[in-house]
Short mmCIF file of C-alpha atoms and ligand atoms in Angstrom, two decimals:
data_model
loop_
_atom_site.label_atom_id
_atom_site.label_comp_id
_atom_site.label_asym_id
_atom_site.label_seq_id
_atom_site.Cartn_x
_atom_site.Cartn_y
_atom_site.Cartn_z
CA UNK A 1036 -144.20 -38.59 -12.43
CA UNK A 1037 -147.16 -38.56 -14.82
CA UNK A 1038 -149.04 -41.88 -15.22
CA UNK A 1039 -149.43 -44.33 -17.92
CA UNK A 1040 -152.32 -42.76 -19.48
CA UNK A 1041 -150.79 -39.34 -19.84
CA UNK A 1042 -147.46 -40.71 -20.84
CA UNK A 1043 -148.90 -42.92 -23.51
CA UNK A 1044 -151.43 -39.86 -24.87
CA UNK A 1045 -148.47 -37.10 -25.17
CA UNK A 1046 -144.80 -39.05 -24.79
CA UNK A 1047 -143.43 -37.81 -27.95
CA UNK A 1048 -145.93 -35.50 -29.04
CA UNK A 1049 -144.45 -32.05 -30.43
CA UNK A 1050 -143.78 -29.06 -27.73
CA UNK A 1051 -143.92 -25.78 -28.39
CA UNK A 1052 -146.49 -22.47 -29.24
CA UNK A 1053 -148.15 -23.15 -32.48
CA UNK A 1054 -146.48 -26.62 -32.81
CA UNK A 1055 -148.36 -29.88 -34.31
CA UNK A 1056 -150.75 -31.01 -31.99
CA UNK A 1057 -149.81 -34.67 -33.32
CA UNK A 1058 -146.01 -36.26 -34.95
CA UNK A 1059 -145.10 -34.98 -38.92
CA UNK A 1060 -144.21 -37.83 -40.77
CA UNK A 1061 -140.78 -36.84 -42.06
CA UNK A 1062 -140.80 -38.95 -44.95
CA UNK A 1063 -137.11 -37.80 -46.26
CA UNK A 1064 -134.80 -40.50 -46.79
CA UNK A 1065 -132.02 -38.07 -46.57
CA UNK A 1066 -131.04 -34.99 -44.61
CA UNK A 1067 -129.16 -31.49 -45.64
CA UNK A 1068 -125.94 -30.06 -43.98
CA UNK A 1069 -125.42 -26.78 -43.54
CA UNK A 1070 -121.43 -27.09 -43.90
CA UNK A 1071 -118.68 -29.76 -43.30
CA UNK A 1072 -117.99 -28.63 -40.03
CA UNK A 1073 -121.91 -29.40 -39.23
CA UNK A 1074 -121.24 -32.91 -40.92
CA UNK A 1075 -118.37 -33.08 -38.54
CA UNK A 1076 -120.34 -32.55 -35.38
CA UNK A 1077 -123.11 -35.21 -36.64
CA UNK A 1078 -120.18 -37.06 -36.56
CA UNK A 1079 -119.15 -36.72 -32.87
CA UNK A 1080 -122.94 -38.30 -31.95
CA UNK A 1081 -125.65 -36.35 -29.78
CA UNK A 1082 -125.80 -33.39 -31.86
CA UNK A 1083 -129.57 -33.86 -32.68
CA UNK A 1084 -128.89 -33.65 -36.57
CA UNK A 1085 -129.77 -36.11 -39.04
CA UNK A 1086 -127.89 -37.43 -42.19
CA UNK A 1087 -130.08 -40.71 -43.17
CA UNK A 1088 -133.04 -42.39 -42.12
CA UNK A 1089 -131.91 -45.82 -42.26
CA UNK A 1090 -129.67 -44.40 -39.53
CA UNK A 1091 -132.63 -41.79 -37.83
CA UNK A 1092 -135.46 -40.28 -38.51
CA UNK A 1093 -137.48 -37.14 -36.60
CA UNK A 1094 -140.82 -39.48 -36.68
CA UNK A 1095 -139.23 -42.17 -35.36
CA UNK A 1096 -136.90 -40.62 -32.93
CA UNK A 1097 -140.41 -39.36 -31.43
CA UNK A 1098 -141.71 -42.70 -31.49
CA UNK A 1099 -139.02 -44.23 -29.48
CA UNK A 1100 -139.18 -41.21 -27.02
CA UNK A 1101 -142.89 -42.13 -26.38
CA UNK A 1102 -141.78 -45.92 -26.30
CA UNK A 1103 -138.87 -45.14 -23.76
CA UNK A 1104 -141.44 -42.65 -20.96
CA UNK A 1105 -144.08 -45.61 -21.27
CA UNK A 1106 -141.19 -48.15 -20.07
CA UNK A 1107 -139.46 -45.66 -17.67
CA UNK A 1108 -136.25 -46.12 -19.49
CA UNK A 1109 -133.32 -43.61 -20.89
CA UNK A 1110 -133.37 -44.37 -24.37
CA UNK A 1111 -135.46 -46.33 -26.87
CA UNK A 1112 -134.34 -48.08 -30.06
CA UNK A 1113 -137.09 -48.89 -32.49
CA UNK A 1114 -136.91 -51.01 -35.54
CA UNK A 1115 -138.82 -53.11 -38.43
CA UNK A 1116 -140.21 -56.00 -36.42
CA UNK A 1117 -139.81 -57.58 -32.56
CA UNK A 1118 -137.20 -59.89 -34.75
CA UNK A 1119 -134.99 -57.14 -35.81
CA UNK A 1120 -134.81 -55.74 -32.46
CA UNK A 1121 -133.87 -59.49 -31.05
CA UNK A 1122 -131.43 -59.99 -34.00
CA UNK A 1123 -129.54 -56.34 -33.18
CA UNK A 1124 -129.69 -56.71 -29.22
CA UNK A 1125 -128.08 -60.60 -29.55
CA UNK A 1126 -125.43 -59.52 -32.18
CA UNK A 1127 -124.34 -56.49 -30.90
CA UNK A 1128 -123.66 -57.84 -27.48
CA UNK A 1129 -122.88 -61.34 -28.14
CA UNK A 1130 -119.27 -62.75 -29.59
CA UNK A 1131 -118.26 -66.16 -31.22
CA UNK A 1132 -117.59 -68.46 -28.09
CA UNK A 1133 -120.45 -66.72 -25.72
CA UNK A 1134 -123.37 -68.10 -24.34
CA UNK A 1135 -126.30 -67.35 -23.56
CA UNK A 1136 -128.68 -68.72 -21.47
CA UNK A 1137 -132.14 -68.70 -23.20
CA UNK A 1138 -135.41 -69.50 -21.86
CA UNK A 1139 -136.84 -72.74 -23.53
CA UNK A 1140 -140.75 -71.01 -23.14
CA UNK A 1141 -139.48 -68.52 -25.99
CA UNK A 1142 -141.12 -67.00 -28.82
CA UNK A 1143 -140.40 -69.45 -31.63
CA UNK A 1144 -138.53 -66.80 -33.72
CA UNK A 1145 -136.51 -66.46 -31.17
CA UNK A 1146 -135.55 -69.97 -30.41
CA UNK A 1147 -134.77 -70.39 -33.96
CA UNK A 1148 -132.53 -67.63 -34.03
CA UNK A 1149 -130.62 -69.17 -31.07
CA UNK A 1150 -130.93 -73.09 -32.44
CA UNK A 1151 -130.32 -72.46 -35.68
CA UNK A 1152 -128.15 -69.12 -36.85
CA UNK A 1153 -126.75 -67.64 -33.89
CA UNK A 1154 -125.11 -71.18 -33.03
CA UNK A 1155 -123.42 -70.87 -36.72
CA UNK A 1156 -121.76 -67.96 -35.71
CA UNK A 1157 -120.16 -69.47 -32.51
CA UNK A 1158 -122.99 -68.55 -30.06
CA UNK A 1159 -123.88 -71.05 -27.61
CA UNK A 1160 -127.71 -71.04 -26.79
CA UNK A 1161 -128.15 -72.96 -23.14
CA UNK A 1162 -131.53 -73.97 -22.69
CA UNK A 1163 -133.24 -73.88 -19.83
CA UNK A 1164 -136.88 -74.07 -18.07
CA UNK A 1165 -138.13 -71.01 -17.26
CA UNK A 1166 -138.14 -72.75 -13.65
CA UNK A 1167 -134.18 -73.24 -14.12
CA UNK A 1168 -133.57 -69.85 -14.92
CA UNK A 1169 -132.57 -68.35 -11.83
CA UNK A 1170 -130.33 -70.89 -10.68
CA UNK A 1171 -129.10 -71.34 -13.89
CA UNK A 1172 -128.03 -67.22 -14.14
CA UNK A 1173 -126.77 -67.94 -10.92
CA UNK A 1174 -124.24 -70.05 -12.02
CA UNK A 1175 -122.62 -67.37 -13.98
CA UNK A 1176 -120.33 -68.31 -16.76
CA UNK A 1177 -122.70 -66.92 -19.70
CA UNK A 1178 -122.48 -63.41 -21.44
CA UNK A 1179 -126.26 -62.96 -21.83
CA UNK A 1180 -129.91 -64.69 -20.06
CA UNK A 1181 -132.86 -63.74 -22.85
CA UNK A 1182 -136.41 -65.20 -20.92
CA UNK A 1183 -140.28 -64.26 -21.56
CA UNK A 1184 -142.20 -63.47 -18.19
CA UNK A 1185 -145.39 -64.38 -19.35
CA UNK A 1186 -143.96 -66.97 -21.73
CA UNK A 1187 -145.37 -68.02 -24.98
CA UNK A 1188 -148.11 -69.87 -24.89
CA UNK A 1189 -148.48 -71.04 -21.46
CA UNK A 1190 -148.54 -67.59 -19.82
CA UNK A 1191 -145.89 -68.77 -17.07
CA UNK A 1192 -144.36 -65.94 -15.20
CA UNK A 1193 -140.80 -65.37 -14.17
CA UNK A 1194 -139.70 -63.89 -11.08
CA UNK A 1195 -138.28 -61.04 -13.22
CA UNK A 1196 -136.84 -59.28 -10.13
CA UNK A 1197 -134.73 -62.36 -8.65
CA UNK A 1198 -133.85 -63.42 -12.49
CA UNK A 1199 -132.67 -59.51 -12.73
CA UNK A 1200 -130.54 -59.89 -9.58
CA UNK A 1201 -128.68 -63.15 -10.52
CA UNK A 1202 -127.84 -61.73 -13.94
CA UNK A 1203 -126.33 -58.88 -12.02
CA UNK A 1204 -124.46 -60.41 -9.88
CA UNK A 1205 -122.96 -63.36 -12.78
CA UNK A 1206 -121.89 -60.09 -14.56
CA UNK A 1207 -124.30 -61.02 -17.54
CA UNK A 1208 -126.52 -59.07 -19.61
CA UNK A 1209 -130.24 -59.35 -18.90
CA UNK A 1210 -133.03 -59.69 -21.89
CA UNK A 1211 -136.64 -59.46 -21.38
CA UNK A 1212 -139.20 -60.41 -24.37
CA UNK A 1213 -141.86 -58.30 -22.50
CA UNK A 1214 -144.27 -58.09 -25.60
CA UNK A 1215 -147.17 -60.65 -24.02
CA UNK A 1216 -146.57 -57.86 -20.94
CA UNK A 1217 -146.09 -54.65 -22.19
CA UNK A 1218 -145.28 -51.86 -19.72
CA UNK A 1219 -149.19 -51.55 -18.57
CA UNK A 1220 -147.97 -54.47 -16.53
CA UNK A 1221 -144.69 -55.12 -15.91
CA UNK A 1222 -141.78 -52.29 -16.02
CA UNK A 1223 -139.03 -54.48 -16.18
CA UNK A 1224 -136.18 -51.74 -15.76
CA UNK A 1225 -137.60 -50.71 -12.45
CA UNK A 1226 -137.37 -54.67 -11.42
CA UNK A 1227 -133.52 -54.09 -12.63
CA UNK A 1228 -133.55 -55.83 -16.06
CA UNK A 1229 -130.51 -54.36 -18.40
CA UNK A 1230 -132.45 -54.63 -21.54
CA UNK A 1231 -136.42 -54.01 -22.36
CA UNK A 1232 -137.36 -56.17 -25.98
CA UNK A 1233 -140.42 -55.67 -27.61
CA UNK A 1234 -142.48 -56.97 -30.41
CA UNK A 1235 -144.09 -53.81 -30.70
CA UNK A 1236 -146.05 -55.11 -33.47
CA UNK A 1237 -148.57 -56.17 -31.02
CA UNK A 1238 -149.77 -54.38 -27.97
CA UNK A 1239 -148.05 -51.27 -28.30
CA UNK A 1240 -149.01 -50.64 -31.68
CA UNK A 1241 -152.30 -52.31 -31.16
CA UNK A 1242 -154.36 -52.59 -34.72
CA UNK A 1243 -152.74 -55.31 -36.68
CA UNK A 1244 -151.40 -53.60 -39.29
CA UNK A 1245 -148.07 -52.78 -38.76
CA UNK A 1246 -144.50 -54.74 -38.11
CA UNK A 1247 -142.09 -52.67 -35.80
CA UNK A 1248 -139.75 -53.96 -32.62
CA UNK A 1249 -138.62 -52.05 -29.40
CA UNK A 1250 -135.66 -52.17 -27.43
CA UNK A 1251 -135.39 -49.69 -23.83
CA UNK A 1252 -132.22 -49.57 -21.83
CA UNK A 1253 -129.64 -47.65 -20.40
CA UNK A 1254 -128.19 -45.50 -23.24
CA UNK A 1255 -124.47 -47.14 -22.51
CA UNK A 1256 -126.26 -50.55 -23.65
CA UNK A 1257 -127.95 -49.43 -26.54
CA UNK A 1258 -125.26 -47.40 -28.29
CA UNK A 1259 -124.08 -50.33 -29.89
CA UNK A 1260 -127.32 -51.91 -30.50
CA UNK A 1261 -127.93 -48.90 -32.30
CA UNK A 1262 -124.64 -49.01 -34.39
CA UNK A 1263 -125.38 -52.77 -34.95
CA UNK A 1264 -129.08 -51.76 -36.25
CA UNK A 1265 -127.41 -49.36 -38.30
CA UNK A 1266 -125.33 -51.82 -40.28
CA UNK A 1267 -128.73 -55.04 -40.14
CA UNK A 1268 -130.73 -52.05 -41.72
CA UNK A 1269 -133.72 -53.03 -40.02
CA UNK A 1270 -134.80 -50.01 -39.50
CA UNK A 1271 -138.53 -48.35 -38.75
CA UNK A 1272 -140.30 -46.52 -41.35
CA UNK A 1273 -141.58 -43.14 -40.77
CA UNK A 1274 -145.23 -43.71 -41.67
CA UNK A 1275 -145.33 -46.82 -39.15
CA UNK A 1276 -143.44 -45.14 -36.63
CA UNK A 1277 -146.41 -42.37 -36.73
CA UNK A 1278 -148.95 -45.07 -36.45
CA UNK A 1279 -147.22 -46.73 -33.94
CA UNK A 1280 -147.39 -43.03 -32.03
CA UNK A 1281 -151.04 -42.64 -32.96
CA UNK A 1282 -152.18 -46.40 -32.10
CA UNK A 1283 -149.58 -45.45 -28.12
CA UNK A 1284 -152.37 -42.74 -27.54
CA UNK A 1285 -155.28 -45.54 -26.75
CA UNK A 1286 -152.61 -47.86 -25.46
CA UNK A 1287 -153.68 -47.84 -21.45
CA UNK A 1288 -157.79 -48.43 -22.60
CA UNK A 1289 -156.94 -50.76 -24.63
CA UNK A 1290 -155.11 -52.69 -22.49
CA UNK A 1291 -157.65 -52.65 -19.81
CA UNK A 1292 -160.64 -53.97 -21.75
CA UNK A 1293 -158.23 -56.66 -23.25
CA UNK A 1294 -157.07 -57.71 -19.49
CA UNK A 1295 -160.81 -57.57 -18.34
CA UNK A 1296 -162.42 -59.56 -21.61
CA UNK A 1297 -159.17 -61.90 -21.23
CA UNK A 1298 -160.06 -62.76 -17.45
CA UNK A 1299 -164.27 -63.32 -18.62
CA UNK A 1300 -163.35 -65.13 -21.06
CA UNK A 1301 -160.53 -67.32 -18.93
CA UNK A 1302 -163.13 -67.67 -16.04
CA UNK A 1303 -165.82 -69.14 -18.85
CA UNK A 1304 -163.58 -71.54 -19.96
CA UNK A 1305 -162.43 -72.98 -16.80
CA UNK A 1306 -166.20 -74.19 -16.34
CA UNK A 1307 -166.27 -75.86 -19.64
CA UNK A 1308 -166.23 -79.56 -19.23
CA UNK A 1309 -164.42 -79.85 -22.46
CA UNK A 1310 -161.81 -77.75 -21.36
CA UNK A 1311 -158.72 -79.83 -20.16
CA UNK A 1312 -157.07 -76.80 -18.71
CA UNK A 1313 -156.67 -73.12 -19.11
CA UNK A 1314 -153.55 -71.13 -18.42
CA UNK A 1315 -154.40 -67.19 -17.40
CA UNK A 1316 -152.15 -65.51 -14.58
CA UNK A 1317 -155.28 -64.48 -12.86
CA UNK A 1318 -156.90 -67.80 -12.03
CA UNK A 1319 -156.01 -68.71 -8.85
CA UNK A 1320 -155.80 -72.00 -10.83
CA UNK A 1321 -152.76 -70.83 -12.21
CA UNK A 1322 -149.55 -71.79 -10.93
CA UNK A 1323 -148.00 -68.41 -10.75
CA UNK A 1324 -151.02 -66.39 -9.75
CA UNK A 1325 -149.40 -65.02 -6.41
CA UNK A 1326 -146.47 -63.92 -8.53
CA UNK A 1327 -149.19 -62.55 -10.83
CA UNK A 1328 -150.43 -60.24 -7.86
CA UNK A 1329 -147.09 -59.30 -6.83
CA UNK A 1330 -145.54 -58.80 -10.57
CA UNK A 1331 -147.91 -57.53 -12.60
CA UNK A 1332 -150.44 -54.88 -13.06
CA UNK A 1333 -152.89 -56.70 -14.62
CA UNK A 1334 -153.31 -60.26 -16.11
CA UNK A 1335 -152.49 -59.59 -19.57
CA UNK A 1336 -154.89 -60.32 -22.74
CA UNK A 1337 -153.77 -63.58 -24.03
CA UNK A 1338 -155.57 -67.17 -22.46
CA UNK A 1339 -154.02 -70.42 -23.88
CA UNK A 1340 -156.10 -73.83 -23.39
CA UNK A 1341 -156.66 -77.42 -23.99
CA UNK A 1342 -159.14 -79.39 -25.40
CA UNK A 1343 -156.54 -82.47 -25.00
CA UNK A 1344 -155.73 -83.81 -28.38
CA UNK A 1345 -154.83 -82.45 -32.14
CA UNK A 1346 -158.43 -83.54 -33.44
CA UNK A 1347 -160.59 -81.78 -30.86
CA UNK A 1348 -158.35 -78.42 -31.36
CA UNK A 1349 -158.34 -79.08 -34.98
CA UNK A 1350 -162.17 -79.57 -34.77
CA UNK A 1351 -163.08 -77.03 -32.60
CA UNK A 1352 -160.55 -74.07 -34.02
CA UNK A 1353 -162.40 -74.81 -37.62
CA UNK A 1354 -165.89 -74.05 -36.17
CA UNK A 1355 -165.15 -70.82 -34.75
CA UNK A 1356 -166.71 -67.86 -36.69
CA UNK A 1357 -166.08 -64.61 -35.01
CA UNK A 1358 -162.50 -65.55 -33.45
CA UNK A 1359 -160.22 -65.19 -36.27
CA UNK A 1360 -158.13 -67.95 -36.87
CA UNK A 1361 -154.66 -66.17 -37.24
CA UNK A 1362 -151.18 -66.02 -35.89
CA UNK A 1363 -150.14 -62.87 -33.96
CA UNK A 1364 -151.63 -61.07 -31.24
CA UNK A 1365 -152.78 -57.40 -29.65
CA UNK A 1366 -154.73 -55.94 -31.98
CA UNK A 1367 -158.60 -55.75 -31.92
CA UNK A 1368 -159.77 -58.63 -33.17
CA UNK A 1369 -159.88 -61.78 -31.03
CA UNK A 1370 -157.25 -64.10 -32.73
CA UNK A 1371 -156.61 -68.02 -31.85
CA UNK A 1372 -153.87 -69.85 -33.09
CA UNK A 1373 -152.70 -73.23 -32.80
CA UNK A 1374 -149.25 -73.03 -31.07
CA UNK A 1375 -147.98 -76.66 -32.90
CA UNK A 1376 -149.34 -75.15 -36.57
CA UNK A 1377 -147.98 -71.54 -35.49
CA UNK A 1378 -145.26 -70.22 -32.83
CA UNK A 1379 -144.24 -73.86 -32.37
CA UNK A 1380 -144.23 -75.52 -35.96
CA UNK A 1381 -140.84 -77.41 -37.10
CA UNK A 1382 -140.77 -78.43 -32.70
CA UNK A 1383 -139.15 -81.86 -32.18
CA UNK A 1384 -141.76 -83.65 -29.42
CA UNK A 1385 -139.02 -83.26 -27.03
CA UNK A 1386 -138.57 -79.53 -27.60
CA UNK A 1387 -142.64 -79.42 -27.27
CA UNK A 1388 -142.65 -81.20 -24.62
CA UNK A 1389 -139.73 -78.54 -22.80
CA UNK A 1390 -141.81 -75.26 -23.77
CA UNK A 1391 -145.20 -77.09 -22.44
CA UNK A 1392 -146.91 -76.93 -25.30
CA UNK A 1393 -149.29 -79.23 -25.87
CA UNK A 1394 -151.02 -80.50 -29.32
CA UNK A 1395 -154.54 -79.82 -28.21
CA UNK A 1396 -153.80 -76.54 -26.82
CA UNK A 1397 -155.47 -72.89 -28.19
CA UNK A 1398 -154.08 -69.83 -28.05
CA UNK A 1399 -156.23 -66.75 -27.84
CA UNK A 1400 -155.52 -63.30 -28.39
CA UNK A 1401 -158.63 -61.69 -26.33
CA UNK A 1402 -159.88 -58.26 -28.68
CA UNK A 1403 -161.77 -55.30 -27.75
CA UNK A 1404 -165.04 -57.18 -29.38
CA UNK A 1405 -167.87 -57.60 -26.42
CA UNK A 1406 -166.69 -60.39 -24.37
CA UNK A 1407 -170.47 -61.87 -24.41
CA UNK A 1408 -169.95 -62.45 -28.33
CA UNK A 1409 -166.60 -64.25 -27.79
CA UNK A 1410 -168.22 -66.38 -25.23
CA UNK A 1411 -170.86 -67.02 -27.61
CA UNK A 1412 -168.73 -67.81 -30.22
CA UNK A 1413 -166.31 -70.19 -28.10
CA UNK A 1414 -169.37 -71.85 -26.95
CA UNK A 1415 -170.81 -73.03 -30.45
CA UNK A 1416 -167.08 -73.98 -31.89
CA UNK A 1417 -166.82 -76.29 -28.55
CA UNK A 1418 -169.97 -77.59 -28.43
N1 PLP B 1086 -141.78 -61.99 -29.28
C1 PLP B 1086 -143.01 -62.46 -29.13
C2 PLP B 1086 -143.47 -62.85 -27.77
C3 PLP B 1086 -143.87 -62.59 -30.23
O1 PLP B 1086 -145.11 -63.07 -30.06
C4 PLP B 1086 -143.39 -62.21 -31.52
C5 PLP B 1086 -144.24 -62.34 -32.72
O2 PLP B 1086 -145.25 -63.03 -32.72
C6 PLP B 1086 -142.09 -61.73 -31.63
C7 PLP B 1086 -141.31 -61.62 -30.50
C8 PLP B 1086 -141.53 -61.31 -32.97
O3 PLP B 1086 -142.03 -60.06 -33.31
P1 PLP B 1086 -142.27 -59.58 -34.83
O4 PLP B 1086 -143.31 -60.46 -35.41
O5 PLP B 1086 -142.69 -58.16 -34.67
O6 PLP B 1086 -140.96 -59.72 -35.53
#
């Protein structure tokens, strides 16, 4: 099998003597038939034809081949943001009167979905620590488990495998938010997860400037999670879906200069004396660094740390001047954000206190700048 290099460079790439060497952008909202027994056939599913973009689309049926080879999955559905792939995965497989057992170390969107409009529809969200999980999916009883291994902001990991394994044998669907991950260092499938989500808006797409969401799976999973996306209409756009091919083709060196810059900049910080703590999977300081080594690829490009109170983060966030000070993550540019202004705003202290968040605590996005210059930079704004 080819590598993750090659795969990201031509997975979904047009084949063929005298073909494109990169993806058209097929930027028809519509599609002709040749006759009603052609419409008929569309009809039956598989046929390869098109009738409507909200529905598919040659550009982004390309992208979500390239999206499904990089995660070593059967099928890929893509769609317009990491939220509209979590809202079509949870409704299409969840009824009024299910639970689900949901990680409380969740990306806030997430959460909020759960806490506050799933639950009006009947959908039970039990919360647990991403510690709990296991023996909580062991326990059975729930439809779905949806967990983050590393987890927003404090980077813990899950033992995605055993997690996996419980869900199989409860009978319930498995749900990994793998965007802080991404498949340069964690293939979750091949660790037996049912259901690959993505925020593809970060990583995978990699420059900032696009909104788009990823779900990889077993085809039999995601047929209905594509009729469901069908009928939410939040659908990918051709022109993003060609970016999102074009920004896949740098996607492995990319991710190794953010893991490297993310582990100089982790091991700087960890020396600071005004540095409370600093969360990175490849400290040995961490507390899941052997299930770092035995997990994951790589460390990943995000560091979270704290200066211990509101103030200093406050103080210190407003002096930076080459770190942007922005939400999101995975593009170039080095971005911090504040998890209690940002991911975790509208938190009760309790629910803070349950994801680990704490209110001096920075998130940073590392970039692909020089990681002297962020030094530099962290170094005046903490001084
Ligand atoms: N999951 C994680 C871990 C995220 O960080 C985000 C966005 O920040 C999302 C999901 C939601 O993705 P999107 O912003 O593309 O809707």
């Amino acid at each position: 099998m080819e590598k993750l290099a090659t795969i990201a460079v031509h997975a979904g790439s047009p084949e063929g003597d005298n073909a494109p060497l990169t993806t058209p952008v097929v930027q028809s909202t519509t599609f002709r038939f040749s006759s009603a027994a052609a419409v008929e056939e569309y009809g039956r599913g598989k046929s390869g034809l098109y009738m409507y973009s909200r529905d598919e689309n040659p550009t982004v049926r390309a992208a979500e081949q390239a999206v499904a080879a990089l995660e070593g999955g059967e099928a890929c559905v893509l769609f317009g943001s990491g939220m509209g792939a979590m809202t079509a995965a949870l409704v299409a497989l969840l009824s009024g009167g299910d639970e689900v057992v949901a990680s409380t170390a969740l990306y806030g969107g997430t959460y909020k979905l759960l806490r506050d409009v799933l639950s009006r529809f009947g959908v039970r969200a039990r919360f647990v620590t991403p510690e709990n999980l296991l023996s909580e999916c062991s326990r059975g009883s729930a439809r779905a488990c949806v967990f983050e291994s590393p987890t927003n902001p404090t980077l813990r990991l899950v033992d995605v495998e055993a997690v996996a394994g419980a869900c199989k044998a409860a009978g319930m669907v498995s749900i990994i938010d793998a965007t802080f991950a991404t498949p340069a260092l964690l293939r979750p499938l091949s660790l037996g997860v049912n259901l690959v989500m993505h925020s593809a808006t970060k990583f995978l797409n990699g420059h900032s400037d696009h909104l788009c969401g990823a779900l990889v799976g077993k085809e039999a999973l995601l047929d209905p999670i594509r009729t469901v996306s069908h009928r939410l209409g939040a659908s990918l756009d051709a022109h993003v879906a060609y970016d999102l091919l074009r920004g896949l083709k740098t996607f492995a060196v990319r991710m190794e200069r953010h893991c490297a810059s993310a582990m100089a900049v982790a091991r700087w910080l960890e020396k600071q004396p005004s540095v409370q703590r600093v969360w990175y999977p490849g400290l040995p300081s961490h507390p899941d660094h052997e299930l770092a080594g035995r997990q994951m690829k790589m460390s990943g490009g995000m560091v979270t740390f704290t200066v211990g109170t509101r103030e200093r983060a406050f103080r210190f966030w407003d002096r930076l001047r080459l770190i942007a000070r922005a939400a999101s993550l995975g593009g170039p540019e080095s971005l911090t954000s504040l998890p209690i202004l940002f991911s975790h705003t509208g938190y009760s202290a309790e629910e803070l206190r349950r994801a680990g968040v704490d209110e001096g605590m920075v998130r940073m996005s590392v970039g692909l700048e020089d990681p002297d210059d962020l030094i530099a930079d962290l170094k005046q704004a903490l001084q």
